[in-house]
Amino acid sequence: MRAKAFWLILVALGLGTKRHWHILVAILLGVLLGISFPYPNMLNQPDKYYLIHQFFDVVGQLFIRLITMIVVPLVVSSLIVGVSSLGDSRQLGRMGGKVLFYFLLLMSISALLGAGLALWFNPGAQLQQNFLANADTASIIRELQQVPNQDLQAMFFNMIPRNPIESLAKADLVPVIFFTLLFGAAVASIGEAGKPIINFFESLFTATMKLTDWVMVLAVPGVFSLAFITVAKSGLGVFGQLWIYAVVILLGLLIQLFVIFPLMLKFLARINFMNVYRAISEAIMVAFGTASSSATLPITIACMERRAGVSNRIASFVLPTGATINKTATTMFEVIAVIFLMQAYHIPITPDKVGIIVLFSIIASIGAAGVPSAGLITIAIVLNSIGHYEMDYLAGGIAMLWSIDRVLDMCRTVVNVVSSCTVATLVASSEGELNRDILNNHDAWTEVV
């Protein structure tokens, strides 16, 4: 099996340029080698694969550390750019307020839906027995459980930084985000005087995205190492029990697609949701294939203008803003993933913590870039908000999330795109800029792709 696995590594190098295929193969290889080079079952038993385990543990932790490194500049620049774009929307009067209202409403509904599903199905509990069977993970669980709980008053005041620079230096994300949101609103409110600052943070965001691309070059060896260490420590059964977590995510996405969005279109705009979904079918397919709402944006705008009957004024504002801010599926994913990790690591879940998770999942999804698996990067924000839990400690659980995240991320991107299209349709209808004749007349649709 080991010889076959090493041979597959060479084959993986020739799978083309699609990184997600490389990551998939890396996960499979990590699982195979994890079975072949297990950790000792007994605490006093010598580890005959010590050097191998140490090497891949370092590689996996390095990947997690590099991801953590880019969270602060990515979130700060993304939030300021996003809030600034909404601030500029005041020029558009009533429409800007409607857009912001719908975005926050949909993200709030999706966050509450995710919390309800995660608490009802309790997917992380299925992993507790496997985790506790491993001495290393059990010690991590005990350490995590020693993180002191904060009451609501302490949580509230800890959100407000005494010194934002100090919070930034300590990577204390919650007060950093609080200050960033206020600062972004202030910059947007001063008009032309704030343009140089906005330009700076747009450049910072672009540079950070380039840095993210460089870090993601290490995704293949990083994910391989994390999968290898996780299986070597806890066995293959850990991944086999992820199906409940995947089902919870997919169920939440289906509820959004076929319950929440259709009801809003029907009762707020008297529109059959299937007409909208048919109109944006090409955008849906591109979103599923690329797992990037930003990459899908040009075709999304074209579909909404040429087929859904949304005016250029509405589409050109709502959809780019939505690609930056409105990520309902990512919001739900953040909530479910964090609660899943808390359940798996026996971290106490209290009502106040659920409220904090819901709030900061919305903020984290806004700060997530429109690129594949961005939600797994900004998950650090939510973990930090409930007790300063570090991604390093939760590397085993996060590795499991990586193992199946590609397919789930493709599905999340579809829902994110459909959500923004739903908001664009609702706003266009309320503003009298929706051509229902085009939307309802499929024969009149022009080619998009």
CSV table of C-alpha atoms in Angstrom, one decimal:
chain,number,residue,atom,x,y,z
A,1,MET,CA,0.0,0.0,0.0
A,2,ARG,CA,2.9,2.4,0.8
A,3,ALA,CA,4.5,1.8,-2.6
A,4,LYS,CA,1.2,2.4,-4.3
A,5,ALA,CA,0.7,5.6,-2.4
A,6,PHE,CA,4.1,7.0,-3.3
A,7,TRP,CA,3.4,6.1,-6.9
A,8,LEU,CA,0.1,8.0,-6.8
A,9,ILE,CA,2.0,11.1,-5.6
A,10,LEU,CA,3.9,11.1,-8.9
A,11,VAL,CA,0.6,10.6,-10.8
A,12,ALA,CA,-1.0,13.5,-8.9
A,13,LEU,CA,1.6,15.9,-10.3
A,14,GLY,CA,0.3,15.4,-13.8
A,15,LEU,CA,-3.4,16.1,-13.0
A,16,GLY,CA,-3.4,19.4,-14.7
A,17,THR,CA,-3.6,22.9,-13.1
A,18,LYS,CA,-6.8,22.6,-11.2
A,19,ARG,CA,-5.8,22.9,-7.5
A,20,HIS,CA,-8.9,21.2,-6.2
A,21,TRP,CA,-8.0,18.0,-8.0
A,22,HIS,CA,-4.6,18.1,-6.4
A,23,ILE,CA,-6.1,18.7,-3.0
A,24,LEU,CA,-8.5,15.8,-3.4
A,25,VAL,CA,-5.7,13.4,-4.4
A,26,ALA,CA,-3.6,14.8,-1.5
A,27,ILE,CA,-6.4,14.0,1.0
A,28,LEU,CA,-6.7,10.4,-0.4
A,29,LEU,CA,-3.0,9.9,-0.2
A,30,GLY,CA,-2.9,11.3,3.3
A,31,VAL,CA,-5.6,8.9,4.4
A,32,LEU,CA,-3.7,5.9,2.8
A,33,LEU,CA,-0.4,6.8,4.4
A,34,GLY,CA,-2.0,7.6,7.7
A,35,ILE,CA,-3.3,4.0,7.8
A,36,SER,CA,0.1,2.7,6.8
A,37,PHE,CA,2.1,4.7,9.4
A,38,PRO,CA,-0.2,4.8,12.5
A,39,TYR,CA,0.8,6.3,15.9
A,40,PRO,CA,1.3,3.7,18.7
A,41,ASN,CA,-1.9,2.6,20.4
A,42,MET,CA,-0.4,2.5,23.9
A,43,LEU,CA,1.1,5.6,25.7
A,44,ASN,CA,4.3,3.7,26.7
A,45,GLN,CA,4.8,2.1,23.3
A,46,PRO,CA,7.6,3.6,21.2
A,47,ASP,CA,6.8,5.4,18.0
A,48,LYS,CA,8.7,3.7,15.3
A,49,TYR,CA,7.6,6.2,12.7
A,50,TYR,CA,8.6,9.2,14.9
A,51,LEU,CA,10.5,11.1,12.3
A,52,ILE,CA,7.8,10.7,9.7
A,53,HIS,CA,5.1,11.9,12.1
A,54,GLN,CA,7.1,14.8,13.3
A,55,PHE,CA,7.9,15.9,9.7
A,56,PHE,CA,4.3,15.9,8.5
A,57,ASP,CA,3.0,17.4,11.7
A,58,VAL,CA,5.4,20.4,11.1
A,59,VAL,CA,4.2,20.7,7.5
A,60,GLY,CA,0.5,20.6,8.6
A,61,GLN,CA,1.0,23.1,11.4
A,62,LEU,CA,3.0,25.4,9.1
A,63,PHE,CA,0.1,25.5,6.6
A,64,ILE,CA,-2.4,26.3,9.4
A,65,ARG,CA,0.0,29.0,10.8
A,66,LEU,CA,0.3,30.6,7.3
A,67,ILE,CA,-3.5,30.7,6.9
A,68,THR,CA,-3.8,32.3,10.3
A,69,MET,CA,-1.1,34.8,9.3
A,70,ILE,CA,-3.2,36.3,6.5
A,71,VAL,CA,-6.5,36.5,8.4
A,72,VAL,CA,-6.0,39.9,10.0
A,73,PRO,CA,-4.9,41.9,6.9
A,74,LEU,CA,-7.5,40.1,4.7
A,75,VAL,CA,-10.4,40.8,7.1
A,76,VAL,CA,-9.4,44.4,7.8
A,77,SER,CA,-8.9,45.3,4.2
A,78,SER,CA,-12.0,43.4,3.0
A,79,LEU,CA,-14.3,44.9,5.7
A,80,ILE,CA,-13.1,48.5,5.0
A,81,VAL,CA,-13.6,48.1,1.3
A,82,GLY,CA,-17.0,46.5,1.8
A,83,VAL,CA,-18.3,49.0,4.3
A,84,SER,CA,-17.0,51.8,2.2
A,85,SER,CA,-18.9,50.6,-0.9
A,86,LEU,CA,-22.1,50.5,1.2
A,87,GLY,CA,-21.3,54.0,2.5
A,88,ASP,CA,-21.1,55.3,-1.1
A,89,SER,CA,-24.5,53.7,-1.7
A,90,ARG,CA,-26.1,56.6,0.1
A,91,GLN,CA,-25.7,58.4,-3.2
A,92,LEU,CA,-28.3,55.9,-4.5
A,93,GLY,CA,-30.7,56.9,-1.7
A,94,ARG,CA,-33.4,54.5,-0.7
A,95,MET,CA,-31.9,51.6,-2.8
A,96,GLY,CA,-28.8,51.4,-0.8
A,97,GLY,CA,-30.7,51.0,2.4
A,98,LYS,CA,-32.8,48.2,0.9
A,99,VAL,CA,-29.8,46.3,-0.3
A,100,LEU,CA,-28.1,46.5,3.1
A,101,PHE,CA,-31.4,45.4,4.8
A,102,TYR,CA,-31.8,42.4,2.6
A,103,PHE,CA,-28.2,41.3,2.9
A,104,LEU,CA,-28.3,41.5,6.7
A,105,LEU,CA,-31.7,39.8,6.8
A,106,LEU,CA,-30.7,36.9,4.7
A,107,MET,CA,-27.4,36.4,6.5
A,108,SER,CA,-29.1,36.5,9.9
A,109,ILE,CA,-31.7,34.0,8.8
A,110,SER,CA,-29.0,31.7,7.5
A,111,ALA,CA,-26.9,32.0,10.7
A,112,LEU,CA,-29.9,31.1,12.8
A,113,LEU,CA,-30.8,28.3,10.5
A,114,GLY,CA,-27.2,26.9,10.8
A,115,ALA,CA,-27.3,27.1,14.6
A,116,GLY,CA,-30.6,25.3,14.8
A,117,LEU,CA,-29.5,22.5,12.5
A,118,ALA,CA,-26.1,22.1,14.2
A,119,LEU,CA,-27.7,21.9,17.7
A,120,TRP,CA,-30.5,19.6,16.5
A,121,PHE,CA,-28.4,17.1,14.6
A,122,ASN,CA,-25.3,17.4,16.9
A,123,PRO,CA,-22.8,16.3,14.2
A,124,GLY,CA,-19.7,16.8,16.3
A,125,ALA,CA,-20.9,14.4,18.9
A,126,GLN,CA,-20.3,11.5,16.5
A,127,LEU,CA,-16.6,12.2,16.7
A,128,GLN,CA,-16.2,12.5,20.4
A,129,GLN,CA,-15.4,8.8,21.0
A,130,ASN,CA,-12.8,8.7,18.3
A,131,PHE,CA,-11.2,11.9,19.6
A,132,LEU,CA,-11.1,10.8,23.2
A,133,ALA,CA,-9.5,7.5,22.2
A,134,ASN,CA,-6.4,9.5,21.1
A,135,ALA,CA,-4.3,10.6,24.0
A,136,ASP,CA,-2.8,13.6,22.2
A,137,THR,CA,-6.3,14.9,21.2
A,138,ALA,CA,-7.7,14.2,24.7
A,139,SER,CA,-5.0,16.4,26.2
A,140,ILE,CA,-5.9,19.2,23.8
A,141,ILE,CA,-9.5,18.8,24.7
A,142,ARG,CA,-8.7,19.2,28.4
A,143,GLU,CA,-6.6,22.3,27.6
A,144,LEU,CA,-9.4,23.8,25.6
A,145,GLN,CA,-12.0,23.2,28.3
A,146,GLN,CA,-9.8,25.2,30.7
A,147,VAL,CA,-10.4,28.4,28.6
A,148,PRO,CA,-12.4,30.6,31.0
A,149,ASN,CA,-16.0,31.4,30.1
A,150,GLN,CA,-17.0,35.1,29.8
A,151,ASP,CA,-20.3,36.5,30.8
A,152,LEU,CA,-22.2,38.7,28.4
A,153,GLN,CA,-21.1,41.9,30.0
A,154,ALA,CA,-17.4,40.9,29.7
A,155,MET,CA,-17.9,39.8,26.1
A,156,PHE,CA,-19.5,43.1,25.2
A,157,PHE,CA,-16.8,45.3,26.7
A,158,ASN,CA,-14.1,43.0,25.2
A,159,MET,CA,-15.5,43.8,21.8
A,160,ILE,CA,-14.5,47.5,22.3
A,161,PRO,CA,-10.7,47.9,22.1
A,162,ARG,CA,-8.9,50.2,24.5
A,163,ASN,CA,-6.1,50.3,22.0
A,164,PRO,CA,-6.9,49.0,18.5
A,165,ILE,CA,-3.2,48.9,17.6
A,166,GLU,CA,-2.5,46.6,20.6
A,167,SER,CA,-5.5,44.4,19.6
A,168,LEU,CA,-4.1,44.3,16.1
A,169,ALA,CA,-0.7,43.3,17.3
A,170,LYS,CA,-2.2,40.5,19.4
A,171,ALA,CA,-4.4,39.3,16.6
A,172,ASP,CA,-7.4,39.8,19.0
A,173,LEU,CA,-9.9,39.7,16.1
A,174,VAL,CA,-13.1,40.7,17.8
A,175,PRO,CA,-12.1,44.3,18.9
A,176,VAL,CA,-10.1,44.6,15.6
A,177,ILE,CA,-13.3,43.9,13.6
A,178,PHE,CA,-15.4,46.3,15.8
A,179,PHE,CA,-12.9,49.1,15.2
A,180,THR,CA,-12.6,48.3,11.5
A,181,LEU,CA,-16.3,48.5,10.9
A,182,LEU,CA,-16.6,51.9,12.6
A,183,PHE,CA,-13.4,53.1,10.8
A,184,GLY,CA,-14.8,52.0,7.4
A,185,ALA,CA,-18.1,53.8,8.0
A,186,ALA,CA,-16.2,56.9,9.0
A,187,VAL,CA,-14.0,56.8,5.9
A,188,ALA,CA,-17.0,56.4,3.7
A,189,SER,CA,-18.8,59.3,5.4
A,190,ILE,CA,-16.1,61.9,4.6
A,191,GLY,CA,-16.5,61.7,0.9
A,192,GLU,CA,-13.6,62.6,-1.4
A,193,ALA,CA,-11.2,63.0,1.6
A,194,GLY,CA,-11.5,59.3,2.3
A,195,LYS,CA,-10.7,58.2,-1.3
A,196,PRO,CA,-6.9,57.9,-0.6
A,197,ILE,CA,-7.6,55.7,2.4
A,198,ILE,CA,-10.1,53.5,0.5
A,199,ASN,CA,-7.6,53.2,-2.4
A,200,PHE,CA,-4.9,52.1,0.1
A,201,PHE,CA,-7.1,49.4,1.6
A,202,GLU,CA,-8.2,48.3,-1.9
A,203,SER,CA,-4.5,47.9,-2.7
A,204,LEU,CA,-3.9,46.1,0.6
A,205,PHE,CA,-6.8,43.8,-0.2
A,206,THR,CA,-5.4,43.0,-3.7
A,207,ALA,CA,-1.9,42.4,-2.3
A,208,THR,CA,-3.4,40.1,0.5
A,209,MET,CA,-5.3,38.2,-2.1
A,210,LYS,CA,-2.1,37.6,-4.0
A,211,LEU,CA,-0.4,36.5,-0.7
A,212,THR,CA,-3.4,34.1,-0.2
A,213,ASP,CA,-2.7,32.7,-3.7
A,214,TRP,CA,0.9,32.0,-2.6
A,215,VAL,CA,-0.1,30.4,0.6
A,216,MET,CA,-2.6,28.2,-1.2
A,217,VAL,CA,0.2,26.8,-3.2
A,218,LEU,CA,1.0,24.9,0.0
A,219,ALA,CA,-2.6,23.7,0.2
A,220,VAL,CA,-1.7,20.3,-1.3
A,221,PRO,CA,1.2,19.4,1.0
A,222,GLY,CA,-0.5,21.1,3.9
A,223,VAL,CA,-3.8,19.3,3.5
A,224,PHE,CA,-2.0,16.0,2.8
A,225,SER,CA,0.0,16.4,6.1
A,226,LEU,CA,-3.1,17.3,8.1
A,227,ALA,CA,-5.1,14.3,6.7
A,228,PHE,CA,-2.1,12.0,7.3
A,229,ILE,CA,-1.6,13.1,10.9
A,230,THR,CA,-5.3,13.0,11.7
A,231,VAL,CA,-5.8,9.4,10.3
A,232,ALA,CA,-2.5,8.2,11.9
A,233,LYS,CA,-3.7,9.4,15.3
A,234,SER,CA,-7.4,8.7,15.3
A,235,GLY,CA,-7.9,6.1,12.5
A,236,LEU,CA,-10.0,6.1,9.4
A,237,GLY,CA,-13.3,6.1,11.3
A,238,VAL,CA,-12.9,9.8,12.0
A,239,PHE,CA,-13.6,10.7,8.3
A,240,GLY,CA,-16.3,8.1,7.9
A,241,GLN,CA,-18.4,9.9,10.5
A,242,LEU,CA,-18.3,13.2,8.7
A,243,TRP,CA,-21.4,12.3,6.6
A,244,ILE,CA,-23.7,13.8,9.3
A,245,TYR,CA,-21.8,17.1,9.2
A,246,ALA,CA,-22.0,17.1,5.3
A,247,VAL,CA,-25.8,16.3,5.4
A,248,VAL,CA,-26.4,19.2,7.9
A,249,ILE,CA,-24.6,21.6,5.6
A,250,LEU,CA,-26.4,20.4,2.4
A,251,LEU,CA,-29.8,20.4,4.2
A,252,GLY,CA,-29.3,24.0,5.2
A,253,LEU,CA,-28.3,25.0,1.7
A,254,LEU,CA,-31.4,23.3,0.2
A,255,ILE,CA,-33.7,25.0,2.7
A,256,GLN,CA,-32.2,28.4,1.6
A,257,LEU,CA,-32.6,27.5,-2.1
A,258,PHE,CA,-36.1,26.0,-2.1
A,259,VAL,CA,-37.7,27.6,1.0
A,260,ILE,CA,-36.3,30.9,2.1
A,261,PHE,CA,-35.4,32.5,-1.3
A,262,PRO,CA,-38.7,31.3,-3.0
A,263,LEU,CA,-40.8,32.6,-0.2
A,264,MET,CA,-39.2,36.0,-0.3
A,265,LEU,CA,-39.6,36.3,-4.1
A,266,LYS,CA,-43.2,35.2,-3.9
A,267,PHE,CA,-44.4,37.4,-1.1
A,268,LEU,CA,-42.2,40.4,-1.6
A,269,ALA,CA,-42.2,40.6,-5.4
A,270,ARG,CA,-44.9,38.1,-6.7
A,271,ILE,CA,-42.2,36.3,-8.7
A,272,ASN,CA,-42.0,32.5,-9.4
A,273,PHE,CA,-38.5,31.6,-8.2
A,274,MET,CA,-38.1,29.0,-11.0
A,275,ASN,CA,-38.1,31.8,-13.6
A,276,VAL,CA,-35.2,33.5,-11.7
A,277,TYR,CA,-33.3,30.2,-11.3
A,278,ARG,CA,-33.7,29.4,-15.0
A,279,ALA,CA,-32.5,32.9,-15.9
A,280,ILE,CA,-29.3,32.5,-13.9
A,281,SER,CA,-28.7,28.8,-14.7
A,282,GLU,CA,-25.4,29.5,-16.5
A,283,ALA,CA,-24.2,31.5,-13.5
A,284,ILE,CA,-25.2,28.7,-11.2
A,285,MET,CA,-23.1,26.2,-13.2
A,286,VAL,CA,-20.1,28.5,-13.3
A,287,ALA,CA,-20.4,29.1,-9.6
A,288,PHE,CA,-20.5,25.4,-8.9
A,289,GLY,CA,-17.5,24.7,-11.1
A,290,THR,CA,-15.3,27.6,-9.9
A,291,ALA,CA,-16.4,27.7,-6.2
A,292,SER,CA,-15.8,31.5,-6.5
A,293,SER,CA,-18.5,34.1,-6.4
A,294,SER,CA,-16.0,36.7,-7.6
A,295,ALA,CA,-15.0,34.7,-10.6
A,296,THR,CA,-18.7,34.1,-11.4
A,297,LEU,CA,-19.6,37.8,-11.1
A,298,PRO,CA,-19.4,38.8,-14.9
A,299,ILE,CA,-21.7,36.1,-16.0
A,300,THR,CA,-24.0,36.7,-13.1
A,301,ILE,CA,-24.5,40.3,-14.1
A,302,ALA,CA,-25.1,39.3,-17.7
A,303,CYS,CA,-27.7,36.7,-16.7
A,304,MET,CA,-29.6,39.2,-14.5
A,305,GLU,CA,-29.6,41.9,-17.1
A,306,ARG,CA,-30.3,39.8,-20.3
A,307,ARG,CA,-32.6,37.2,-18.8
A,308,ALA,CA,-33.9,38.2,-15.4
A,309,GLY,CA,-34.9,41.6,-16.6
A,310,VAL,CA,-33.0,43.5,-13.9
A,311,SER,CA,-31.8,47.0,-14.9
A,312,ASN,CA,-28.1,47.7,-15.4
A,313,ARG,CA,-28.3,50.3,-12.6
A,314,ILE,CA,-29.5,47.7,-10.1
A,315,ALA,CA,-27.4,44.7,-11.3
A,316,SER,CA,-24.1,46.7,-11.5
A,317,PHE,CA,-24.5,47.8,-7.9
A,318,VAL,CA,-26.2,45.0,-6.1
A,319,LEU,CA,-24.3,42.0,-7.5
A,320,PRO,CA,-20.7,43.3,-7.0
A,321,THR,CA,-21.6,44.5,-3.5
A,322,GLY,CA,-23.2,41.1,-2.9
A,323,ALA,CA,-20.1,39.2,-4.0
A,324,THR,CA,-18.2,41.2,-1.4
A,325,ILE,CA,-20.7,41.2,1.5
A,326,ASN,CA,-23.7,38.9,1.0
A,327,LYS,CA,-22.5,35.4,1.6
A,328,THR,CA,-25.5,33.7,3.2
A,329,ALA,CA,-24.2,30.1,2.7
A,330,THR,CA,-20.8,31.0,4.1
A,331,THR,CA,-22.5,32.5,7.1
A,332,MET,CA,-24.4,29.3,7.7
A,333,PHE,CA,-21.3,27.2,7.2
A,334,GLU,CA,-19.3,29.2,9.7
A,335,VAL,CA,-22.0,28.6,12.4
A,336,ILE,CA,-22.3,24.9,11.7
A,337,ALA,CA,-18.5,24.3,11.4
A,338,VAL,CA,-17.7,26.1,14.7
A,339,ILE,CA,-20.5,24.3,16.6
A,340,PHE,CA,-19.3,21.1,15.0
A,341,LEU,CA,-15.7,21.7,16.3
A,342,MET,CA,-17.0,22.7,19.8
A,343,GLN,CA,-19.0,19.5,20.0
A,344,ALA,CA,-16.1,17.4,18.8
A,345,TYR,CA,-13.7,18.9,21.3
A,346,HIS,CA,-16.2,19.0,24.2
A,347,ILE,CA,-16.1,22.8,24.4
A,348,PRO,CA,-19.2,23.8,26.4
A,349,ILE,CA,-22.0,25.4,24.2
A,350,THR,CA,-24.1,27.9,26.0
A,351,PRO,CA,-26.9,30.2,24.7
A,352,ASP,CA,-24.7,33.3,24.9
A,353,LYS,CA,-21.9,31.6,23.0
A,354,VAL,CA,-24.4,30.6,20.3
A,355,GLY,CA,-25.4,34.2,20.0
A,356,ILE,CA,-21.8,35.3,19.7
A,357,ILE,CA,-21.2,32.6,17.1
A,358,VAL,CA,-24.2,33.8,15.0
A,359,LEU,CA,-23.1,37.4,15.2
A,360,PHE,CA,-19.4,36.9,14.3
A,361,SER,CA,-20.2,34.3,11.6
A,362,ILE,CA,-22.1,37.1,9.8
A,363,ILE,CA,-19.0,39.4,10.2
A,364,ALA,CA,-16.6,36.6,9.3
A,365,SER,CA,-18.6,35.8,6.1
A,366,ILE,CA,-18.5,39.5,5.1
A,367,GLY,CA,-14.7,39.4,5.6
A,368,ALA,CA,-14.3,36.2,3.6
A,369,ALA,CA,-13.0,36.8,0.1
A,370,GLY,CA,-14.9,35.4,-2.8
A,371,VAL,CA,-12.5,32.6,-3.5
A,372,PRO,CA,-12.6,28.8,-2.8
A,373,SER,CA,-12.6,27.7,0.8
A,374,ALA,CA,-12.4,31.3,2.1
A,375,GLY,CA,-14.8,30.4,4.9
A,376,LEU,CA,-12.3,28.0,6.4
A,377,ILE,CA,-9.8,30.8,6.6
A,378,THR,CA,-12.1,33.3,8.4
A,379,ILE,CA,-13.3,30.6,10.8
A,380,ALA,CA,-10.6,31.9,13.0
A,381,ILE,CA,-12.7,35.0,13.7
A,382,VAL,CA,-15.6,33.0,15.1
A,383,LEU,CA,-13.3,30.8,17.2
A,384,ASN,CA,-11.6,33.8,18.6
A,385,SER,CA,-14.9,35.5,19.5
A,386,ILE,CA,-16.0,32.6,21.8
A,387,GLY,CA,-12.9,32.3,23.9
A,388,HIS,CA,-9.6,32.8,22.0
A,389,TYR,CA,-9.5,29.2,20.7
A,390,GLU,CA,-6.5,28.9,18.3
A,391,MET,CA,-6.7,27.1,15.0
A,392,ASP,CA,-3.4,25.3,15.9
A,393,TYR,CA,-5.2,23.4,18.7
A,394,LEU,CA,-8.1,22.5,16.5
A,395,ALA,CA,-5.9,21.4,13.5
A,396,GLY,CA,-7.2,17.8,13.6
A,397,GLY,CA,-10.8,18.9,13.4
A,398,ILE,CA,-10.1,21.6,10.7
A,399,ALA,CA,-8.2,18.9,8.7
A,400,MET,CA,-11.4,16.9,8.6
A,401,LEU,CA,-13.4,19.9,7.4
A,402,TRP,CA,-10.8,20.4,4.6
A,403,SER,CA,-11.2,16.8,3.6
A,404,ILE,CA,-14.8,17.3,2.3
A,405,ASP,CA,-14.9,21.0,1.9
A,406,ARG,CA,-14.3,21.2,-1.8
A,407,VAL,CA,-17.7,19.8,-2.8
A,408,LEU,CA,-19.5,21.7,0.0
A,409,ASP,CA,-17.7,24.9,-1.0
A,410,MET,CA,-19.0,24.5,-4.6
A,411,CYS,CA,-22.5,24.1,-3.2
A,412,ARG,CA,-22.1,27.1,-0.9
A,413,THR,CA,-21.0,29.3,-3.8
A,414,VAL,CA,-24.1,28.5,-5.7
A,415,VAL,CA,-26.3,29.6,-2.8
A,416,ASN,CA,-24.2,32.7,-2.3
A,417,VAL,CA,-24.7,33.7,-6.0
A,418,VAL,CA,-28.4,32.9,-5.9
A,419,SER,CA,-28.8,34.9,-2.7
A,420,SER,CA,-27.4,38.0,-4.4
A,421,CYS,CA,-29.5,37.5,-7.4
A,422,THR,CA,-32.6,37.2,-5.2
A,423,VAL,CA,-31.7,40.5,-3.5
A,424,ALA,CA,-31.1,42.1,-6.9
A,425,THR,CA,-34.5,40.9,-8.1
A,426,LEU,CA,-36.3,42.1,-5.0
A,427,VAL,CA,-34.7,45.6,-5.2
A,428,ALA,CA,-35.3,45.9,-8.9
A,429,SER,CA,-39.0,45.0,-8.4
A,430,SER,CA,-39.4,47.5,-5.6
A,431,GLU,CA,-37.7,50.2,-7.6
A,432,GLY,CA,-39.8,49.6,-10.7
A,433,GLU,CA,-36.7,48.5,-12.7
A,434,LEU,CA,-37.6,44.8,-13.2
A,435,ASN,CA,-38.7,43.9,-16.8
A,436,ARG,CA,-41.2,41.1,-16.0
A,437,ASP,CA,-41.8,40.5,-19.7
A,438,ILE,CA,-38.2,39.5,-20.2
A,439,LEU,CA,-38.1,37.4,-17.0
A,440,ASN,CA,-41.3,35.5,-17.9
A,441,ASN,CA,-40.6,35.1,-21.6
A,442,HIS,CA,-37.9,32.4,-21.9
A,443,ASP,CA,-38.0,32.6,-25.7
A,444,ALA,CA,-36.8,36.2,-25.6
A,445,TRP,CA,-33.6,35.4,-23.6
A,446,THR,CA,-30.3,36.1,-25.2
A,447,GLU,CA,-27.2,33.9,-25.0
A,448,VAL,CA,-24.9,34.6,-22.1
A,449,VAL,CA,-22.1,32.0,-22.4
